[in-house]
Short mmCIF file of C-alpha atoms in Angstrom, two decimals:
data_model
loop_
_atom_site.label_atom_id
_atom_site.label_comp_id
_atom_site.label_asym_id
_atom_site.label_seq_id
_atom_site.Cartn_x
_atom_site.Cartn_y
_atom_site.Cartn_z
CA MET K 213 0.00 0.00 0.00
CA THR K 214 1.28 3.48 -0.91
CA VAL K 215 2.45 5.66 1.96
CA ALA K 216 -0.04 8.49 2.36
CA GLN K 217 0.98 12.11 2.63
CA PRO K 218 -0.70 13.42 5.77
CA PRO K 219 -3.71 15.60 4.97
CA ARG K 220 -3.56 19.23 6.09
CA ALA K 221 0.24 19.19 5.60
CA GLY K 222 2.06 21.68 3.40
CA ARG K 223 0.57 25.00 4.52
CA ARG K 224 2.88 27.84 3.63
CA GLY K 225 1.06 30.61 5.46
CA ARG K 226 0.35 32.88 2.48
CA PRO K 227 -2.15 35.47 3.70
CA GLY K 228 -5.67 35.06 2.26
CA TYR K 229 -5.46 31.45 1.15
CA ASP K 230 -3.45 28.57 2.49
CA LEU K 231 -2.88 25.51 0.33
CA GLU K 232 -5.84 23.66 1.86
CA SER K 233 -8.46 26.29 1.12
CA LEU K 234 -6.96 26.82 -2.33
CA LEU K 235 -7.36 23.08 -3.00
CA GLN K 236 -10.95 23.11 -1.71
CA VAL K 237 -11.94 25.94 -4.05
CA ALA K 238 -10.04 24.38 -6.99
CA ALA K 239 -11.72 20.99 -6.45
CA LYS K 240 -15.18 22.59 -6.32
CA LEU K 241 -14.49 24.54 -9.50
CA PHE K 242 -13.16 21.45 -11.31
CA ASN K 243 -16.32 19.60 -10.24
CA GLU K 244 -18.58 22.37 -11.55
CA ARG K 245 -16.85 23.08 -14.86
CA GLY K 246 -14.73 20.00 -15.47
CA TYR K 247 -10.94 19.94 -15.03
CA ASP K 248 -10.31 20.63 -18.72
CA GLY K 249 -12.86 23.43 -18.76
CA THR K 250 -11.24 25.29 -15.84
CA SER K 251 -8.25 27.59 -16.45
CA MET K 252 -5.89 29.04 -13.84
CA GLU K 253 -7.44 32.36 -14.91
CA ASP K 254 -10.92 31.08 -13.87
CA LEU K 255 -9.49 29.91 -10.58
CA SER K 256 -7.74 33.21 -9.83
CA ARG K 257 -10.99 35.06 -10.59
CA LYS K 258 -12.96 32.74 -8.30
CA LEU K 259 -10.43 33.16 -5.49
CA GLY K 260 -10.02 36.90 -6.03
CA ILE K 261 -6.22 36.53 -6.04
CA THR K 262 -3.65 36.80 -8.84
CA LYS K 263 -2.40 33.80 -10.79
CA SER K 264 1.07 34.38 -9.34
CA ALA K 265 -0.43 34.04 -5.84
CA ILE K 266 -1.69 30.61 -6.91
CA TYR K 267 1.70 29.71 -8.41
CA HIS K 268 3.20 30.58 -5.04
CA HIS K 269 1.50 27.40 -3.76
CA VAL K 270 1.57 25.06 -6.76
CA PRO K 271 3.59 25.00 -9.98
CA SER K 272 0.68 23.93 -12.28
CA LYS K 273 -2.99 23.02 -12.68
CA GLN K 274 -1.91 19.37 -12.94
CA GLU K 275 -0.32 19.65 -9.50
CA LEU K 276 -3.54 21.13 -8.08
CA LEU K 277 -5.41 18.13 -9.45
CA ARG K 278 -2.82 15.70 -8.08
CA LEU K 279 -2.96 17.21 -4.59
CA ALA K 280 -6.76 17.41 -4.61
CA VAL K 281 -7.41 13.79 -5.64
CA ASN K 282 -4.73 12.66 -3.19
CA ARG K 283 -6.64 14.32 -0.34
CA ALA K 284 -9.41 11.82 -1.11
CA LEU K 285 -7.11 8.84 -1.75
CA ASP K 286 -4.95 9.49 1.33
CA GLY K 287 -8.09 9.53 3.47
CA LEU K 288 -9.27 6.22 2.02
CA PHE K 289 -5.86 4.60 2.44
CA ASP K 290 -5.64 5.84 6.05
CA VAL K 291 -8.92 3.99 6.67
CA ALA K 292 -7.64 0.88 4.87
CA ARG K 293 -4.43 0.88 6.94
CA HIS K 294 -6.42 1.25 10.15
CA VAL K 295 -8.73 -1.58 9.09
CA GLU K 296 -5.79 -3.84 8.19
CA SER K 297 -4.47 -3.54 11.72
CA MET K 298 -7.80 -4.48 13.35
CA PRO K 299 -8.11 -7.88 14.98
CA GLY K 300 -11.28 -9.92 14.61
CA PRO K 301 -13.32 -11.32 11.74
CA ALA K 302 -13.13 -9.87 8.23
CA ILE K 303 -16.79 -8.83 8.29
CA GLU K 304 -16.06 -6.43 11.16
CA ARG K 305 -13.10 -4.99 9.26
CA LEU K 306 -15.33 -4.66 6.19
CA GLU K 307 -17.91 -2.77 8.21
CA ALA K 308 -15.15 -0.47 9.54
CA LEU K 309 -13.96 0.09 5.97
CA VAL K 310 -17.50 1.01 4.87
CA ARG K 311 -18.00 3.40 7.80
CA GLY K 312 -14.56 4.92 7.30
CA SER K 313 -15.14 5.39 3.57
CA VAL K 314 -18.47 7.13 4.17
CA GLY K 315 -16.62 9.31 6.71
CA VAL K 316 -13.94 10.30 4.17
CA LEU K 317 -16.61 11.04 1.58
CA THR K 318 -18.66 13.27 3.86
CA ASP K 319 -15.58 14.96 5.30
CA ARG K 320 -13.76 15.57 2.00
CA LEU K 321 -16.73 15.73 -0.38
CA PRO K 322 -15.22 17.98 -3.13
CA PHE K 323 -12.05 15.86 -3.22
CA VAL K 324 -13.89 12.53 -3.37
CA THR K 325 -16.27 13.92 -6.02
CA LEU K 326 -13.27 14.99 -8.10
CA LEU K 327 -11.61 11.59 -7.66
CA LEU K 328 -14.74 9.74 -8.80
CA ARG K 329 -14.96 11.86 -11.97
CA VAL K 330 -11.34 11.39 -13.04
CA HIS K 331 -11.13 9.59 -16.38
CA GLY K 332 -7.45 8.88 -16.95
CA ASN K 333 -6.52 11.33 -19.71
CA THR K 334 -3.24 12.43 -18.06
CA LYS K 335 -0.57 10.77 -15.93
CA VAL K 336 -1.97 12.40 -12.76
CA GLU K 337 -5.41 10.95 -13.57
CA ARG K 338 -4.01 7.52 -14.47
CA ASP K 339 -2.06 7.44 -11.19
CA ALA K 340 -5.24 8.36 -9.29
CA LEU K 341 -7.18 5.61 -11.06
CA ALA K 342 -4.43 3.11 -10.23
CA ARG K 343 -4.63 4.00 -6.52
CA ARG K 344 -8.43 3.80 -6.68
CA ARG K 345 -8.19 0.31 -8.17
CA GLU K 346 -5.75 -0.68 -5.40
CA PHE K 347 -8.30 0.45 -2.81
CA ASP K 348 -11.09 -1.41 -4.64
CA ARG K 349 -9.00 -4.59 -4.66
CA PHE K 350 -8.44 -4.24 -0.92
CA ALA K 351 -12.21 -3.92 -0.38
CA ALA K 352 -12.99 -6.87 -2.69
CA GLU K 353 -10.42 -8.99 -0.82
CA LEU K 354 -12.12 -8.22 2.51
CA VAL K 355 -15.52 -9.25 1.12
CA LYS K 356 -13.97 -12.49 -0.16
CA GLN K 357 -12.36 -13.18 3.20
CA ALA K 358 -15.62 -12.50 5.07
CA GLU K 359 -17.37 -14.92 2.74
CA ALA K 360 -14.64 -17.53 3.31
CA GLU K 361 -15.11 -17.07 7.08
CA GLY K 362 -18.82 -17.86 6.63
CA ASP K 363 -20.10 -14.39 7.56
CA ILE K 364 -21.22 -13.30 4.08
CA ARG K 365 -23.78 -15.33 2.19
CA PRO K 366 -22.18 -17.65 -0.35
CA ASP K 367 -24.91 -17.06 -2.95
CA ILE K 368 -23.57 -13.64 -3.97
CA ASP K 369 -20.35 -13.15 -5.91
CA PRO K 370 -17.75 -11.36 -3.71
CA ALA K 371 -16.41 -9.20 -6.56
CA MET K 372 -19.91 -8.04 -7.54
CA THR K 373 -20.83 -7.51 -3.90
CA ALA K 374 -17.81 -5.25 -3.38
CA ARG K 375 -18.72 -3.27 -6.51
CA LEU K 376 -22.33 -2.81 -5.41
CA LEU K 377 -21.30 -1.88 -1.87
CA PHE K 378 -18.80 0.77 -2.96
CA GLY K 379 -21.09 1.85 -5.81
CA LEU K 380 -23.68 2.66 -3.16
CA ILE K 381 -21.12 4.60 -1.08
CA ASN K 382 -19.86 6.51 -4.12
CA SER K 383 -23.42 7.40 -5.14
CA LEU K 384 -23.66 9.54 -1.99
CA ILE K 385 -21.74 12.31 -3.79
CA GLU K 386 -24.84 12.81 -5.96
CA TRP K 387 -27.05 13.96 -3.12
CA TYR K 388 -25.23 14.24 0.22
CA ARG K 389 -24.57 17.87 1.16
CA PRO K 390 -23.06 18.67 4.58
CA GLY K 391 -25.29 20.64 6.90
CA ARG K 392 -28.54 19.75 5.11
CA GLY K 393 -30.14 17.67 7.81
CA THR K 394 -28.35 14.37 7.24
CA ASN K 395 -25.71 13.69 9.85
CA ALA K 396 -22.62 11.81 8.54
CA ASP K 397 -22.82 9.14 11.28
CA ASP K 398 -26.52 8.49 10.61
CA LEU K 399 -25.64 8.12 6.96
CA ALA K 400 -22.92 5.54 7.70
CA ASP K 401 -25.37 3.71 9.99
CA ALA K 402 -28.06 3.59 7.30
CA VAL K 403 -25.58 2.36 4.66
CA CYS K 404 -24.36 -0.41 6.99
CA LYS K 405 -27.84 -1.44 8.13
CA ILE K 406 -29.13 -1.77 4.59
CA THR K 407 -26.14 -3.49 3.03
CA PHE K 408 -25.11 -5.76 5.91
CA ASP K 409 -28.53 -6.67 7.28
CA GLY K 410 -30.97 -5.68 4.54
CA MET K 411 -34.08 -3.48 4.54
CA ARG K 412 -36.51 -6.32 5.03
CA VAL K 413 -37.75 -7.18 8.50
CA ARG K 414 -36.15 -10.53 9.26
CA PRO K 415 -38.70 -13.27 9.65
CA THR K 416 -38.71 -15.01 13.02
CA ARG K 417 -38.27 -18.78 13.09
CA SER K 418 -42.01 -19.34 13.67
CA ASP K 419 -42.79 -17.35 10.47
CA ARG K 420 -40.32 -19.45 8.54
CA GLU K 421 -41.85 -22.68 9.85
CA HIS K 422 -45.29 -21.61 8.61
CA MET E 227 -48.04 10.02 -13.99
CA THR E 228 -47.05 11.24 -17.46
CA VAL E 229 -48.15 9.13 -20.42
CA ALA E 230 -45.05 7.56 -21.93
CA GLN E 231 -44.29 7.65 -25.62
CA PRO E 232 -43.69 4.04 -26.65
CA PRO E 233 -39.98 3.36 -27.18
CA ARG E 234 -38.92 2.27 -30.65
CA ALA E 235 -41.69 4.43 -32.14
CA GLY E 236 -41.02 7.06 -34.76
CA ARG E 237 -38.77 5.25 -37.23
CA ARG E 238 -38.89 6.95 -40.55
CA GLY E 239 -36.96 4.39 -42.58
CA ARG E 240 -34.12 6.66 -43.72
CA PRO E 241 -31.46 4.36 -45.15
CA GLY E 242 -28.32 4.06 -42.98
CA TYR E 243 -29.72 5.30 -39.69
CA ASP E 244 -33.19 5.13 -38.25
CA LEU E 245 -34.13 7.43 -35.40
CA GLU E 246 -33.34 4.79 -32.77
CA SER E 247 -29.77 4.15 -33.83
CA LEU E 248 -29.24 7.88 -34.32
CA LEU E 249 -30.38 8.45 -30.71
CA GLN E 250 -28.10 5.67 -29.43
CA VAL E 251 -25.04 7.20 -31.10
CA ALA E 252 -26.00 10.73 -29.99
CA ALA E 253 -26.49 9.61 -26.37
CA LYS E 254 -23.10 7.85 -26.34
CA LEU E 255 -21.39 10.93 -27.80
CA PHE E 256 -23.11 13.26 -25.31
CA ASN E 257 -21.95 10.95 -22.50
CA GLU E 258 -18.35 10.98 -23.76
CA ARG E 259 -17.98 14.69 -24.50
CA GLY E 260 -20.81 16.30 -22.58
CA TYR E 261 -23.96 17.64 -24.22
CA ASP E 262 -22.59 21.19 -24.46
CA GLY E 263 -19.29 19.94 -25.84
CA THR E 264 -20.92 18.01 -28.71
CA SER E 265 -21.94 19.82 -31.90
CA MET E 266 -24.22 18.55 -34.66
CA GLU E 267 -21.03 18.66 -36.75
CA ASP E 268 -19.32 16.20 -34.33
CA LEU E 269 -22.36 13.95 -34.50
CA SER E 270 -22.51 13.96 -38.30
CA ARG E 271 -18.79 13.09 -38.42
CA LYS E 272 -19.30 10.25 -35.92
CA LEU E 273 -22.25 8.86 -37.88
CA GLY E 274 -20.62 9.39 -41.28
CA ILE E 275 -23.75 11.14 -42.58
CA THR E 276 -24.47 14.77 -43.41
CA LYS E 277 -26.02 17.19 -40.93
CA SER E 278 -29.06 17.47 -43.19
CA ALA E 279 -29.53 13.70 -42.87
CA ILE E 280 -29.67 14.21 -39.09
CA TYR E 281 -32.11 17.12 -39.49
CA HIS E 282 -34.29 14.77 -41.51
CA HIS E 283 -34.95 12.97 -38.20
CA VAL E 284 -34.84 15.77 -35.61
CA PRO E 285 -35.09 19.56 -35.83
CA SER E 286 -32.37 20.32 -33.23
CA LYS E 287 -29.76 19.05 -30.79
CA GLN E 288 -32.18 19.91 -27.95
CA GLU E 289 -34.73 17.58 -29.51
CA LEU E 290 -32.12 14.78 -29.70
CA LEU E 291 -31.48 15.27 -25.98
CA ARG E 292 -35.21 15.32 -25.20
CA LEU E 293 -35.88 12.10 -27.11
CA ALA E 294 -32.80 10.38 -25.65
CA VAL E 295 -33.54 11.13 -21.97
CA ASN E 296 -37.19 10.23 -22.56
CA ARG E 297 -36.11 6.77 -23.73
CA ALA E 298 -34.79 6.28 -20.20
CA LEU E 299 -37.70 8.00 -18.43
CA ASP E 300 -40.38 6.23 -20.48
CA GLY E 301 -38.80 2.89 -19.56
CA LEU E 302 -38.80 3.75 -15.86
CA PHE E 303 -42.41 5.00 -15.95
CA ASP E 304 -43.50 1.85 -17.80
CA VAL E 305 -42.06 -0.13 -14.89
CA ALA E 306 -43.73 2.18 -12.33
CA ARG E 307 -47.11 1.79 -14.06
CA HIS E 308 -46.74 -1.98 -14.14
CA VAL E 309 -45.79 -1.98 -10.46
CA GLU E 310 -48.76 0.24 -9.55
CA SER E 311 -51.15 -2.32 -11.01
CA MET E 312 -49.64 -5.25 -9.06
CA PRO E 313 -51.66 -6.70 -6.19
CA GLY E 314 -49.94 -7.74 -2.96
CA PRO E 315 -47.78 -6.08 -0.34
CA ALA E 316 -45.78 -2.91 -1.07
CA ILE E 317 -42.48 -4.69 -0.46
CA GLU E 318 -43.16 -6.98 -3.41
CA ARG E 319 -44.01 -4.00 -5.59
CA LEU E 320 -40.81 -2.31 -4.39
CA GLU E 321 -38.78 -5.35 -5.35
CA ALA E 322 -40.44 -5.36 -8.79
CA LEU E 323 -39.60 -1.66 -9.13
CA VAL E 324 -35.95 -2.32 -8.26
CA ARG E 325 -35.70 -5.26 -10.70
CA GLY E 326 -37.46 -3.29 -13.41
CA SER E 327 -35.23 -0.25 -12.91
CA VAL E 328 -32.08 -2.39 -13.16
CA GLY E 329 -33.60 -3.87 -16.33
CA VAL E 330 -34.17 -0.44 -17.88
CA LEU E 331 -30.65 0.62 -16.93
CA THR E 332 -28.98 -2.42 -18.46
CA ASP E 333 -31.22 -2.36 -21.54
CA ARG E 334 -30.96 1.39 -22.24
CA LEU E 335 -27.57 2.14 -20.68
CA PRO E 336 -26.55 5.19 -22.81
CA PHE E 337 -29.97 6.81 -22.29
CA VAL E 338 -30.01 6.21 -18.51
CA THR E 339 -26.40 7.44 -18.25
CA LEU E 340 -27.36 10.62 -20.10
CA LEU E 341 -30.42 11.11 -17.87
CA LEU E 342 -28.35 10.77 -14.71
CA ARG E 343 -25.87 13.40 -15.91
CA VAL E 344 -28.45 16.02 -16.84
CA HIS E 345 -28.06 19.14 -14.74
CA GLY E 346 -31.01 21.37 -15.57
CA ASN E 347 -29.46 24.16 -17.65
CA THR E 348 -32.21 24.13 -20.31
CA LYS E 349 -35.97 23.52 -20.38
CA VAL E 350 -35.43 20.00 -21.78
CA GLU E 351 -33.09 19.22 -18.89
CA ARG E 352 -35.38 20.77 -16.28
CA ASP E 353 -38.32 18.74 -17.63
CA ALA E 354 -36.22 15.57 -17.43
CA LEU E 355 -35.22 16.36 -13.84
CA ALA E 356 -38.87 16.98 -12.95
CA ARG E 357 -39.87 13.54 -14.33
CA ARG E 358 -36.91 11.96 -12.50
CA ARG E 359 -38.08 13.53 -9.24
CA GLU E 360 -41.61 12.23 -9.91
CA PHE E 361 -40.19 8.71 -10.28
CA ASP E 362 -38.09 9.13 -7.11
CA ARG E 363 -41.18 10.22 -5.17
CA PHE E 364 -43.03 7.13 -6.41
CA ALA E 365 -40.15 4.93 -5.17
CA ALA E 366 -39.93 6.73 -1.81
CA GLU E 367 -43.70 6.34 -1.37
CA LEU E 368 -43.43 2.57 -1.91
CA VAL E 369 -40.65 2.29 0.69
CA LYS E 370 -42.80 4.25 3.14
CA GLN E 371 -45.79 2.03 2.45
CA ALA E 372 -43.72 -1.15 2.88
CA GLU E 373 -42.48 0.20 6.20
CA ALA E 374 -46.06 1.04 7.26
CA GLU E 375 -47.06 -2.53 6.37
CA GLY E 376 -44.33 -3.81 8.71
CA ASP E 377 -42.14 -5.35 6.01
CA ILE E 378 -39.28 -2.82 6.14
CA ARG E 379 -37.40 -2.23 9.39
CA PRO E 380 -38.67 0.82 11.22
CA ASP E 381 -35.15 1.87 12.32
CA ILE E 382 -34.20 3.28 8.92
CA ASP E 383 -35.68 6.44 7.48
CA PRO E 384 -37.81 5.63 4.39
CA ALA E 385 -36.66 8.69 2.42
CA MET E 386 -32.99 7.91 3.05
CA THR E 387 -33.57 4.24 2.29
CA ALA E 388 -35.11 5.09 -1.07
CA ARG E 389 -32.16 7.38 -1.87
CA LEU E 390 -29.60 4.72 -0.96
CA LEU E 391 -31.46 2.03 -2.88
CA PHE E 392 -31.75 4.05 -6.08
CA GLY E 393 -28.25 5.48 -5.56
CA LEU E 394 -26.98 1.91 -5.67
CA ILE E 395 -28.97 1.17 -8.85
CA ASN E 396 -27.80 4.39 -10.52
CA SER E 397 -24.17 3.63 -9.62
CA LEU E 398 -24.33 0.65 -11.99
CA ILE E 399 -23.81 3.02 -14.93
CA GLU E 400 -20.23 3.51 -13.67
CA TRP E 401 -19.17 -0.08 -14.29
CA TYR E 402 -21.88 -2.21 -15.90
CA ARG E 403 -21.13 -2.87 -19.56
CA PRO E 404 -23.38 -5.24 -21.54
CA GLY E 405 -21.71 -8.39 -22.79
CA ARG E 406 -18.83 -8.25 -20.30
CA GLY E 407 -19.67 -11.31 -18.24
CA THR E 408 -22.35 -9.87 -15.97
CA ASN E 409 -25.82 -10.96 -16.95
CA ALA E 410 -28.54 -8.32 -16.36
CA ASP E 411 -30.75 -10.76 -14.40
CA ASP E 412 -27.88 -11.82 -12.14
CA LEU E 413 -27.20 -8.16 -11.51
CA ALA E 414 -30.83 -7.49 -10.52
CA ASP E 415 -30.72 -10.58 -8.27
CA ALA E 416 -27.53 -9.41 -6.54
CA VAL E 417 -28.93 -5.89 -6.02
CA CYS E 418 -32.14 -7.29 -4.50
CA LYS E 419 -30.38 -9.86 -2.32
CA ILE E 420 -28.02 -7.29 -0.83
CA THR E 421 -30.50 -4.48 -0.29
CA PHE E 422 -33.56 -6.48 0.76
CA ASP E 423 -31.88 -9.24 2.77
CA GLY E 424 -28.36 -7.94 3.42
CA MET E 425 -24.92 -9.46 2.79
CA ARG E 426 -24.55 -10.91 6.25
CA VAL E 427 -25.42 -14.52 6.90
CA ARG E 428 -28.51 -14.31 9.08
CA PRO E 429 -27.96 -15.75 12.53
CA THR E 430 -30.19 -18.65 13.47
CA ARG E 431 -32.27 -18.35 16.62
CA SER E 432 -29.87 -20.58 18.57
CA ASP E 433 -26.98 -18.21 17.69
CA ARG E 434 -29.00 -15.27 18.88
CA GLU E 435 -29.83 -16.99 22.17
CA HIS E 436 -26.13 -17.58 22.84
#
């Protein structure tokens, strides 16, 4: 697993914008207009600072993209590393991975949104996609292990299950907005309840014997 | 509920491309390059026919978009109408709605993909979003009804459950590709198994009494 750069590192104390807030605004703008459709000129106008003030922090638009998608990826890999070190059955580690991933998504929404829209046209994008696939493989492996340990039903394919599970998590970027009534923990709870235990009320034994 | 135009209607028998294949190619191109980023010129080059041959079928790019997103919406509303007429408990109707929606998505993938990327900049897009919201309300209502009938667990919010459920279905556009090993029925089965019954092996009563 790649060693993650700690988030929130690299501030240089430029008045007005530090690197983190610059990245936040850049990620939001890339999400609105597309990376290709956003120029450094657009960004400087949005921030109300000169282009050279931006270049004080980063040498290029590519580097802005790299740092922004890595904020998302580093968060996900921090969760994966934490999960790897957990004792206990794979299904518990899988649940921790799901909760942690929802947490990264809600906490770093513009960065995760940007990551999920990257298509691999440049080296930065291809590198991001490669790290995303590494994370997906880690998740798929946990599902497989939980199935081997007898905690996940054997009648669903582990690879497809992992895809559906993380597809559901990723779909949160389409509607989750912080501060609009849905608490991030409640969201993680609902995701886990539905995917681990299902929506349906579980029949009691006497129902099943009917 | 809006009356749906039957899909596959409106062929005019122009040699080379009928309206349906024209719409398919247009939807794919809009998905690749964005609706705004695709000109009628780009489309005529892609199809290898003149722009006037395209205008033989449709008066404008807007109309291509309208017809294409309605292929997706009409399919979903056909399913909703079928589901509405079903007897039996709401949870069975909800399961039929989920299966039917996965079916529409796999069957009309470029159209559903286009629909899910529409952002509401024009009247055509706003109309499509309004129909999408109408469908979402229908789905949320079914979840609520199934919960009222005691078939869905009361500890999850029906509105959030509907969002998660259809978020999962919509996320299939990110990876499902027809003819690449995953059968559409198996996909619908996996979605229903996970969301209705959960991934976890259900404990038997003796386990629970432990």
